[in-house]
Tab-separated table of C-alpha atoms in Angstrom:
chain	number	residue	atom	x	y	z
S	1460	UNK	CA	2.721	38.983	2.757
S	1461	UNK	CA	6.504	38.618	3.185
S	1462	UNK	CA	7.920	37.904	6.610
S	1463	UNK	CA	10.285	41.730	6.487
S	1464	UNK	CA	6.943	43.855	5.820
S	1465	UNK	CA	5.565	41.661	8.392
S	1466	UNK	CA	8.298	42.351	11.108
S	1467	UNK	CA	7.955	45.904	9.525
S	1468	UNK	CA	4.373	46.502	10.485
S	1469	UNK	CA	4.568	44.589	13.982
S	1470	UNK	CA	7.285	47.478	14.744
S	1471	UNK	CA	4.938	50.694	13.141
S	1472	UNK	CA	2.015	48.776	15.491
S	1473	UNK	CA	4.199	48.643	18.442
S	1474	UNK	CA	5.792	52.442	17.631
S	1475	UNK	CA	2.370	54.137	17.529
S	1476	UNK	CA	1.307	52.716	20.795
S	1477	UNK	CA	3.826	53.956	22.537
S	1478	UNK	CA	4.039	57.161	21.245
S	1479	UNK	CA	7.504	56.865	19.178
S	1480	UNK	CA	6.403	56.428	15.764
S	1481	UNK	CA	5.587	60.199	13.762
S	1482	UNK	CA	4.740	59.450	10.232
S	1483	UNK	CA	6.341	55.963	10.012
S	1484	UNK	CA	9.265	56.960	11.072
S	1485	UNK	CA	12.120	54.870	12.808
S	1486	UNK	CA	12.652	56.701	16.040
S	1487	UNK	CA	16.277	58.325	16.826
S	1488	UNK	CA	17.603	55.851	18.960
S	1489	UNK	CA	16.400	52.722	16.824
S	1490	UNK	CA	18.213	54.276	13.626
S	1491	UNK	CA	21.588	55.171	16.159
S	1492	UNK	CA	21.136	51.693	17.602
S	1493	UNK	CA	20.924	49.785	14.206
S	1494	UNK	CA	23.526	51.570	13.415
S	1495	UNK	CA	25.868	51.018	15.871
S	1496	UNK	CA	25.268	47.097	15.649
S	1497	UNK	CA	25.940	46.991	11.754
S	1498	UNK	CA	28.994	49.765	11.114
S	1499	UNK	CA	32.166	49.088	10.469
S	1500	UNK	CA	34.319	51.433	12.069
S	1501	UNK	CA	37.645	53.208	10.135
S	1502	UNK	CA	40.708	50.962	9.064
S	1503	UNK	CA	42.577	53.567	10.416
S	1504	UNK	CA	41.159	53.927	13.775
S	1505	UNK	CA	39.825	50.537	14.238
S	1506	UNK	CA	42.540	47.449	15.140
S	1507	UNK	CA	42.182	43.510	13.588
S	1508	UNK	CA	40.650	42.483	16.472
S	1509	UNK	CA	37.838	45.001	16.778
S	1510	UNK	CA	36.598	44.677	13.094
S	1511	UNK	CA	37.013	40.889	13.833
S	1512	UNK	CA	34.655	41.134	16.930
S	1513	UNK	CA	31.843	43.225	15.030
S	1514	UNK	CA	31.657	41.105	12.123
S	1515	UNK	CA	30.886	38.438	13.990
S	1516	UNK	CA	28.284	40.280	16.128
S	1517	UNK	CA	26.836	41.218	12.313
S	1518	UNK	CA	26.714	37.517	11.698
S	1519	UNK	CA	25.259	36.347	14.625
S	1520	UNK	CA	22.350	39.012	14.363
S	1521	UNK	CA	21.564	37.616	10.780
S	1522	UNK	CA	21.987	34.077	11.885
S	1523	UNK	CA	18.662	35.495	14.468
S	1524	UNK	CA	17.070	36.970	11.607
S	1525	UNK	CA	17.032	33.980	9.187
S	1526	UNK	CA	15.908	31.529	12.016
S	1527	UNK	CA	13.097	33.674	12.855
S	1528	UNK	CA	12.440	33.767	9.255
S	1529	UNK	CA	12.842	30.129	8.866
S	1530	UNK	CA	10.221	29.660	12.149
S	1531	UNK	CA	7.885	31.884	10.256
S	1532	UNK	CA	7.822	29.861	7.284
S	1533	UNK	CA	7.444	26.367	9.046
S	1534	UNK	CA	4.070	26.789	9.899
S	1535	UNK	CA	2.668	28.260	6.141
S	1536	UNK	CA	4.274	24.614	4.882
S	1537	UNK	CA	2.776	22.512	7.076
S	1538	UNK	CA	-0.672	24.287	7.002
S	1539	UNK	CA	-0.281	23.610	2.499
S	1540	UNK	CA	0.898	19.976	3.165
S	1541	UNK	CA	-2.305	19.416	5.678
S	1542	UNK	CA	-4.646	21.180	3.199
S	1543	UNK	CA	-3.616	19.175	0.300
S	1544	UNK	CA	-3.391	15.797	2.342
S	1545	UNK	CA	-7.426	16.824	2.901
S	1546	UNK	CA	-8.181	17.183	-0.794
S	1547	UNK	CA	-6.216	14.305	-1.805
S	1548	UNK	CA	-8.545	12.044	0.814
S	1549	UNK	CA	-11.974	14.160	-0.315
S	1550	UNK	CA	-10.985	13.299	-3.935
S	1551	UNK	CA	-10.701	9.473	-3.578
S	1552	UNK	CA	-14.189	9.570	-1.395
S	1553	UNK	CA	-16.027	11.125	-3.828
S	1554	UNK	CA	-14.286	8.975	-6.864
S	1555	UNK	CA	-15.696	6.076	-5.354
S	1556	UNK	CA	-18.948	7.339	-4.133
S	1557	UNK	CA	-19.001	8.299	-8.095
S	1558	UNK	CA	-18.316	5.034	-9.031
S	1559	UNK	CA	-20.532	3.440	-6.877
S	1560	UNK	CA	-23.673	5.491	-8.025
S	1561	UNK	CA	-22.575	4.703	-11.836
S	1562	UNK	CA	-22.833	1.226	-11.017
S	1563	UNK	CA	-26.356	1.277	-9.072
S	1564	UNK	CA	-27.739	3.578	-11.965
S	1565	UNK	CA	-26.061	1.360	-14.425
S	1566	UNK	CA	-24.656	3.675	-16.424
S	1567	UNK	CA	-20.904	2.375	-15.602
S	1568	UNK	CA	-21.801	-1.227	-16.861
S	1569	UNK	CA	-22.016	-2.383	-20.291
S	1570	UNK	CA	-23.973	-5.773	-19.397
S	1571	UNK	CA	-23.968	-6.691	-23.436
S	1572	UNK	CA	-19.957	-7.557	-23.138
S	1573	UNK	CA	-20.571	-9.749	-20.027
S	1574	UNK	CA	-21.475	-12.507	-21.815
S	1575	UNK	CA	-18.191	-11.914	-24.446
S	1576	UNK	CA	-16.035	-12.079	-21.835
S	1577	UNK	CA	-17.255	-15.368	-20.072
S	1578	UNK	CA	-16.896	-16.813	-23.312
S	1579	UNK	CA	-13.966	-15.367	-24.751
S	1580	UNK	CA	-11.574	-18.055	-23.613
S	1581	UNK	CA	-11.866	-20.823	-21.080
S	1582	UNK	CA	-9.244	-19.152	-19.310
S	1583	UNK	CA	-11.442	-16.016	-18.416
S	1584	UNK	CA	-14.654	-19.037	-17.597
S	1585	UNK	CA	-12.382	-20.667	-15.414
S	1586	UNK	CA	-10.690	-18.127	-13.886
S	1587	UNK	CA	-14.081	-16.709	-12.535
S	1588	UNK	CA	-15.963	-20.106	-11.748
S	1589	UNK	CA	-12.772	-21.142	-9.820
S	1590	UNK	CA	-13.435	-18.262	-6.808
S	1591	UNK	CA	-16.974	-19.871	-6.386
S	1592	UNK	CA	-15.768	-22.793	-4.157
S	1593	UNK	CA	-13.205	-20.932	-2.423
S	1594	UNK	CA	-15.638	-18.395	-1.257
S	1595	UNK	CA	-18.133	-20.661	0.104
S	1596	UNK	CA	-15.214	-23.014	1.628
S	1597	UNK	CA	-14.291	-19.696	3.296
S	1598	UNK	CA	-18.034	-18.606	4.034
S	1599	UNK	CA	-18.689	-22.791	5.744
S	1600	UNK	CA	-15.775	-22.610	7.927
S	1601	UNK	CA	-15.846	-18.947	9.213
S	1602	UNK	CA	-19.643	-19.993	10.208
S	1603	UNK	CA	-19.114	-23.444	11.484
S	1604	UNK	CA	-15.197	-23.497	12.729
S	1605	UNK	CA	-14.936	-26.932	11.395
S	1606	UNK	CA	-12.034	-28.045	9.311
S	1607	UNK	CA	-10.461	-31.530	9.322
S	1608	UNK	CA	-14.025	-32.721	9.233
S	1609	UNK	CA	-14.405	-31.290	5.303
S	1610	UNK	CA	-10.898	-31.636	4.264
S	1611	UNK	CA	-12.509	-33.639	0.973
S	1612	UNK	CA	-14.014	-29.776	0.287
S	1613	UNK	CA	-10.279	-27.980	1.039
S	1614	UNK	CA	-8.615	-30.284	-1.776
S	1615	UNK	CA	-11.256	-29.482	-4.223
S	1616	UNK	CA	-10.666	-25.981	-3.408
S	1617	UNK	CA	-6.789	-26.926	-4.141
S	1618	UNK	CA	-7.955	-27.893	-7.506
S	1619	UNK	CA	-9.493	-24.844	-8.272
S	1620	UNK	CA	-6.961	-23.075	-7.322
S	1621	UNK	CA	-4.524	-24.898	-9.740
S	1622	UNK	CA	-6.863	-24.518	-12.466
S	1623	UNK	CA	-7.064	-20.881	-12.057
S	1624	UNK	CA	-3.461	-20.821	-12.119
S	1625	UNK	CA	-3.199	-22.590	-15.632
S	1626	UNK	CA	-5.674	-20.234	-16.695
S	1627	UNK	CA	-3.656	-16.874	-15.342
S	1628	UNK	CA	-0.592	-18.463	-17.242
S	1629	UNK	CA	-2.665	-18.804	-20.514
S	1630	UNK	CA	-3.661	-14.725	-20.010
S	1631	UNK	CA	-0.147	-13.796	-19.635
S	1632	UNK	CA	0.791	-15.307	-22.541
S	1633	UNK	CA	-2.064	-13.738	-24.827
S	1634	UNK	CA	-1.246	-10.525	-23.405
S	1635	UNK	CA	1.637	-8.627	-24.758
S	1636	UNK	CA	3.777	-6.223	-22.542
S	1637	UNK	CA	2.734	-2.870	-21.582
S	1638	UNK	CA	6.063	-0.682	-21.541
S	1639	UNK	CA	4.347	2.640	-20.345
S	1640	UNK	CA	4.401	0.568	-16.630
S	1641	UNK	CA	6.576	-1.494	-14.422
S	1642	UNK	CA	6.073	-4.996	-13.691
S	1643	UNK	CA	3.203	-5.750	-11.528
S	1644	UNK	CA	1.608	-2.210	-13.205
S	1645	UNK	CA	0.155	-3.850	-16.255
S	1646	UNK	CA	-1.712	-6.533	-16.915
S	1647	UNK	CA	1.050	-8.876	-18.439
S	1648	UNK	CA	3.244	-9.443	-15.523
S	1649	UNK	CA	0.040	-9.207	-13.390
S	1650	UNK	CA	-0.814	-12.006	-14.653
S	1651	UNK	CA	2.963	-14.030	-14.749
S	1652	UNK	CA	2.952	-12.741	-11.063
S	1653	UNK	CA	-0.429	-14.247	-10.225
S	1654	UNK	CA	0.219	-18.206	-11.299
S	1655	UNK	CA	3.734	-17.794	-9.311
S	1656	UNK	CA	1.610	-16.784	-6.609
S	1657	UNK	CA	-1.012	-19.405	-6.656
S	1658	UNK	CA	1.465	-22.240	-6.426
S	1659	UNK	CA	2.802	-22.110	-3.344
S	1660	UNK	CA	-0.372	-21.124	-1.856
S	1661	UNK	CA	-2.281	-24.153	-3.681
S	1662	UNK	CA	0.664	-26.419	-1.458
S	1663	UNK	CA	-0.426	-24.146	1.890
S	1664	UNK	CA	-3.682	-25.077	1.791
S	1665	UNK	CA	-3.333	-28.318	0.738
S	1666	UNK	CA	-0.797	-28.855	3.642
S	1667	UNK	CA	-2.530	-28.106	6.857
S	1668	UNK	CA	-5.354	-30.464	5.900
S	1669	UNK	CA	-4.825	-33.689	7.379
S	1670	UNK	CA	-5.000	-35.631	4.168
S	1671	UNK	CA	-2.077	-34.096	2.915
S	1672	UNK	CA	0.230	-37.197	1.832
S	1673	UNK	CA	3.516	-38.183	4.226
S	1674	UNK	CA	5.685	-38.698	1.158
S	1675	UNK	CA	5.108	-35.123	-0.046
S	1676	UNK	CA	6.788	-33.689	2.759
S	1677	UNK	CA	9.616	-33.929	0.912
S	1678	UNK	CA	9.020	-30.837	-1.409
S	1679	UNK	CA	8.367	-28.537	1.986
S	1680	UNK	CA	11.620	-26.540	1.820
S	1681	UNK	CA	11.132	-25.843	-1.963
S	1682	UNK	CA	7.985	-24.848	-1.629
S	1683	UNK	CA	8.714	-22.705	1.676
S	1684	UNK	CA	11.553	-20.945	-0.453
S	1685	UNK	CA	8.988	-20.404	-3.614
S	1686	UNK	CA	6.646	-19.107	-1.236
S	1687	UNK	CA	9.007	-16.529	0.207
S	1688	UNK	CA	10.686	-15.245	-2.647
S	1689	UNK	CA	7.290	-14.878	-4.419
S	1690	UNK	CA	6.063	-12.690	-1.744
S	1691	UNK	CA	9.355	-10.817	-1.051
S	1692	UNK	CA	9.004	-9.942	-4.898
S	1693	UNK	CA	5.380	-8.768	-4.769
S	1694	UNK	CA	6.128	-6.517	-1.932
S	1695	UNK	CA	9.523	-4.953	-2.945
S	1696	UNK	CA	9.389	-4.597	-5.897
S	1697	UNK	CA	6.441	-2.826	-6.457
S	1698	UNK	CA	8.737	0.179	-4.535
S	1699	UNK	CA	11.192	0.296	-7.093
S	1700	UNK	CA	8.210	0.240	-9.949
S	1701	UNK	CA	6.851	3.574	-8.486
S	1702	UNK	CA	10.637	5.383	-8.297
S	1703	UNK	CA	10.552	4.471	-12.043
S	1704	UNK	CA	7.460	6.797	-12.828
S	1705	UNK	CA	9.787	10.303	-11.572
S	1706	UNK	CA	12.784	9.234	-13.863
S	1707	UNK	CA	12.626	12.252	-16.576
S	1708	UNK	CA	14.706	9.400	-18.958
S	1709	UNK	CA	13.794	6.061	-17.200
S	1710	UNK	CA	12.840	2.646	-18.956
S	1711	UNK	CA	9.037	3.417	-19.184
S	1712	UNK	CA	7.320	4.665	-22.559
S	1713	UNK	CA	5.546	7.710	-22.389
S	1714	UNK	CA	1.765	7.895	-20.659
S	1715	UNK	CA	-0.663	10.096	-19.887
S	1716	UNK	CA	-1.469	11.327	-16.148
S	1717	UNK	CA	-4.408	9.226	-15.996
S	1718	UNK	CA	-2.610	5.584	-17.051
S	1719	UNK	CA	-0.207	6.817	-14.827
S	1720	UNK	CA	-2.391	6.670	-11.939
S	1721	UNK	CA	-4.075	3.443	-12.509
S	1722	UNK	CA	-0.412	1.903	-12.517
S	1723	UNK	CA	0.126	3.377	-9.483
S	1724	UNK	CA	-2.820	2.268	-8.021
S	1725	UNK	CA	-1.976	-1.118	-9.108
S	1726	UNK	CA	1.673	-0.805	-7.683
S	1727	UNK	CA	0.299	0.106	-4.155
S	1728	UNK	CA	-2.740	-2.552	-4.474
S	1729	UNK	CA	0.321	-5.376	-4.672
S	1730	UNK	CA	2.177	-3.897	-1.468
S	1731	UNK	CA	-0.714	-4.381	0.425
S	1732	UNK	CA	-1.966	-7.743	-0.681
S	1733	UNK	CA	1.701	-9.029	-0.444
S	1734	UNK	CA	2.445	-7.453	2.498
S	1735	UNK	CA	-0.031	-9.490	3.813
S	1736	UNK	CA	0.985	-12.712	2.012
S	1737	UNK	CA	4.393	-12.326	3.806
S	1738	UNK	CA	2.827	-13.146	7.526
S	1739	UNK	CA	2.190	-16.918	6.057
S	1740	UNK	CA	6.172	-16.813	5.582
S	1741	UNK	CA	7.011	-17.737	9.190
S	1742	UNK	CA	4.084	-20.560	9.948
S	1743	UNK	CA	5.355	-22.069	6.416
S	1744	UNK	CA	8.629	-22.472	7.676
S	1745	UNK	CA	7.534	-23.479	10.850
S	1746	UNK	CA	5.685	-26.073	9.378
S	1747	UNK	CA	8.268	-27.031	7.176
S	1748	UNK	CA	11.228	-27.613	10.017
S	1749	UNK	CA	8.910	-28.916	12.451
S	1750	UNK	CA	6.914	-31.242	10.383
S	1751	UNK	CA	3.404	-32.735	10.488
S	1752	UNK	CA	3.632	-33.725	14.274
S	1753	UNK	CA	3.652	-30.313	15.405
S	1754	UNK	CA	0.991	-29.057	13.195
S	1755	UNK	CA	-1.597	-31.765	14.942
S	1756	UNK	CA	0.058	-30.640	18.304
S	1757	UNK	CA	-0.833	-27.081	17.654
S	1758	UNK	CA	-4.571	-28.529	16.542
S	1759	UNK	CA	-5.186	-30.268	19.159
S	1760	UNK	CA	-4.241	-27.844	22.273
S	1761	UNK	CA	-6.076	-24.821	20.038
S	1762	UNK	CA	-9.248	-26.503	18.606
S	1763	UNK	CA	-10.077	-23.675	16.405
S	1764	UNK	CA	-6.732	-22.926	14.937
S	1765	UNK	CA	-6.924	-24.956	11.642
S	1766	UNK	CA	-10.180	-23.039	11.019
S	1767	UNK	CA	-8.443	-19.759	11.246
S	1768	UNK	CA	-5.477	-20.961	9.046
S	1769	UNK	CA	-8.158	-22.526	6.438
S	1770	UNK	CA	-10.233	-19.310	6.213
S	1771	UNK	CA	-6.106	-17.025	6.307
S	1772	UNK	CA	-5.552	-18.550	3.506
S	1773	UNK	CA	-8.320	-19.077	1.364
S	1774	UNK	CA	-8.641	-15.199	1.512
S	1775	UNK	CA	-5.616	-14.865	0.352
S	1776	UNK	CA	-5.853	-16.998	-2.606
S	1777	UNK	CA	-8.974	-14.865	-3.010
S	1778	UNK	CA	-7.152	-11.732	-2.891
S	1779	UNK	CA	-5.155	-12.399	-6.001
S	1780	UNK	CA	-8.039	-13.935	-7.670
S	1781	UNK	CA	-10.281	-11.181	-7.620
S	1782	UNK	CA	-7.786	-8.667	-8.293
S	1783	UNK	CA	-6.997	-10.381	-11.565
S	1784	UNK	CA	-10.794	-10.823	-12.357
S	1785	UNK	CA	-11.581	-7.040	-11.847
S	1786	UNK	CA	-8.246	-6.284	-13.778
S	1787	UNK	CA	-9.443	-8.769	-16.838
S	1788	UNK	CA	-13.219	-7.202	-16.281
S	1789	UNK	CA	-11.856	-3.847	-17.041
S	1790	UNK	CA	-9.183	-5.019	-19.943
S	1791	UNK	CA	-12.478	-5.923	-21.717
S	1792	UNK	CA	-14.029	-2.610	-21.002
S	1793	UNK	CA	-17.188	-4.224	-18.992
S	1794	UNK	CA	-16.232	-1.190	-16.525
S	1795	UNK	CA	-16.994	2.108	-18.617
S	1796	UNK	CA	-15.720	4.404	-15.452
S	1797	UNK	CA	-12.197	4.051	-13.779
S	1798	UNK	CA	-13.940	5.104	-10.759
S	1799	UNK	CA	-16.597	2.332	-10.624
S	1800	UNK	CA	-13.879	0.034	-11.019
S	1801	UNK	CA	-12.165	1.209	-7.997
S	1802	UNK	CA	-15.419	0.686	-5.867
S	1803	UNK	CA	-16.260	-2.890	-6.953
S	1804	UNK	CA	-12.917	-3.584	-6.522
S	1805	UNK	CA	-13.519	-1.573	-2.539
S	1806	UNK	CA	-16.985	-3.959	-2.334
S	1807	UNK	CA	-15.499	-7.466	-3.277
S	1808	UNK	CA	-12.694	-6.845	-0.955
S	1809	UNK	CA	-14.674	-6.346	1.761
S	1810	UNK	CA	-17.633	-9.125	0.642
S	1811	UNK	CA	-14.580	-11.719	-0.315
S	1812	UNK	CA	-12.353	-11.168	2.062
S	1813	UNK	CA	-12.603	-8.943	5.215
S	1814	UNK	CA	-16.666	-10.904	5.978
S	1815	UNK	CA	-15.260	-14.598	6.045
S	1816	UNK	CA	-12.422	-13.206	8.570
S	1817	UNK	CA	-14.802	-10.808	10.394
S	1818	UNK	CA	-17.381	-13.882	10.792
S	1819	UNK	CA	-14.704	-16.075	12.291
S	1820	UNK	CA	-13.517	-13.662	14.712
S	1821	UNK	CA	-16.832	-12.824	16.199
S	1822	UNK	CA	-17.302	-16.364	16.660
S	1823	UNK	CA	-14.270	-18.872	17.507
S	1824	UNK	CA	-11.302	-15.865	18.177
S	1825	UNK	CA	-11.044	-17.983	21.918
S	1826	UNK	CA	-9.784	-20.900	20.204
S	1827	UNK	CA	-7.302	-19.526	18.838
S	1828	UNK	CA	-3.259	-18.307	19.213
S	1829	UNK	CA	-1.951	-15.854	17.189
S	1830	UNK	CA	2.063	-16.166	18.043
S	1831	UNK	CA	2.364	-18.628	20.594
S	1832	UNK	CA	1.587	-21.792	18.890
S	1833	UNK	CA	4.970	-21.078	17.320
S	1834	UNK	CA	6.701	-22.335	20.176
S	1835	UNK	CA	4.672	-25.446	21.305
């Protein structure tokens, strides 16, 4: 109902009670007094002034109106903007619980292309053996809070890491470019972005480990710089890739709805994993200016703490890993449904990632400093 036949209405309701309303009709002194607030009196009886007085009277009483109207109307918004906020959030729960039952039933696997895509390339082989010792480096040292004493198993996790960075390369350049997305939206620069990403963090974790040679030091500030810009990108940019998907004439090709959701989903995946990536930016540098001395300083007043920088950032070499596995895993069409790739991709989060931090923390959080090591 519109807000005047509302208004309209409230008055007839308010009329009959008291006894002034006959019929529905305005009363006497409601028409004379309307009236008397909205005429405009003769030119010839009526000076400059006067008709300058009641049209601003006129103005101010409409100026009421359209507030009240405006007041009226704030409400009706916010209840449509709550509503579909609700449905938006019921819709992704029952995507995934969708997914999830295609994948107990089966139904969302096709098992028979597993084997094709282990052995497609020796990229796609080593790209998933590689997360194997990472995970269980992760899994040992969340469980135990040991770390210098198995920094033999951190630099083979290093080399993993590097192979599964030459492997990421080889993808990109196999894969051709997908115009109907930004970068970081399709698999292409997914994958360019992912061997960027795994150098610098290859160094990390090779650098806190206290077999990390003296006469590599040197490349610190490079690294520290590849690091940061690397991240910076991931995170930014993926802002600018989702303005590009409301430009009526912009530089993508033409999708449909449903491609243009799984980029988007792809954009926001990156914001989050790199926002993430960018809290390693200040202990790099930190490292980097205040060298190796400082590192066993921090070590030795905070037993635990090269635990909880081991497991950091093993997960997040794990985070790009597995993102680029499931996005590979569903480029070969292993993953029948969209929405059962959306809830392995929820599972191996949490299994890879959130459980070798949650273990940790339960355990050795006491040992630990968060921001204050920083300074001594």
């Amino acid at each position: 109902m519109h807000n005047t036949s509302f208004l309209f209405l409230f008055w007839v309701m308010l009329s009959q009670r008291s006894g002034k309303c006959a019929a529905f009709r305005p009363s006497a002194h409601f028409t004379s007094s309307r009236r008397q607030e909205f005429q405009v009196p003769d030119r010839a009886q009526t000076s400059r002034k006067t008709r300058f007085e009641i049209q601003q009277r006129n103005e101010l009483i409409l100026s009421k109106s359209s507030f009240l109207t405006t007041l009226w109307q704030i409400p009706a918004e916010e209840a449509e903007i709550s509503i579909t906020t609700e449905q938006e959030a019921e819709s992704q729960v029952s995507h995934i619980l969708k997914g999830w039952k295609g994948i107990v039933t089966g139904k969302s696997i096709d098992y028979a292309k597993v084997r094709t895509f282990l052995f497609a390339s020796p990229a796609d082989l080593i790209g998933t053996l590689a997360m194997i010792p990472l995970l269980i480096e992760a899994v040992r040292t969340a469980v135990t809070g040991q770390f210098q004493q198995h920094a033999a198993s951190y630099q083979f996790c290093v080399i993993a890491t590097l192979l599964c960075c030459f492997s990421h390369a080889r993808m990109s350049f196999d894969t051709p470019r997908d115009l109907r997305a930004p970068r970081l939206a399709e698999p292409r620069t997914v994958y360019e972005f992912s061997y960027l990403y795994l150098v610098p963090f290859s160094w990390l974790l090779w650098r806190i480990t206290p077999t990390f040679p003296v006469s590599f030091e040197c490349a610190d500030t490079l690294m520290c710089s590849v690091l940061t810009l690397v991240t910076f990108y991931g995170f930014f940019y993926p802002f600018y890739g989702l303005r590009q998907f409301d430009q009526i004439n912009g530089p993508l090709a033409p999708s449909s709805p449903d491609y243009q959701d799984k980029a988007k989903l792809l954009c926001t995946g990156n914001i989050a994993i790199n926002g993430l990536a960018c809290l390693f930016i200040p202990f790099a540098w930190s490292l980097c200016l205040q060298g190796t001395e400082w590192w066993n300083r921090v070590q030795d007043l905070h037993p635990y703490q090269g635990a909880f920088l081991g497991v950091s950032v093993l997960v997040a070499i794990l985070g790009d890993m597995v993102g680029n596995w499931l996005l590979r895993v569903e480029e070969f069409g292993i993953v029948r449904d969209y929405n059962a790739s959306l809830a392995i991709g929820i599972v191996s989060n949490y299994l890879l990632l959130l459980f070798p931090e949650i273990l940790f923390n339960s355990f050795y959080i006491g040992g630990v400093s968060e921001i204050g090591f920083y300074w001594e």
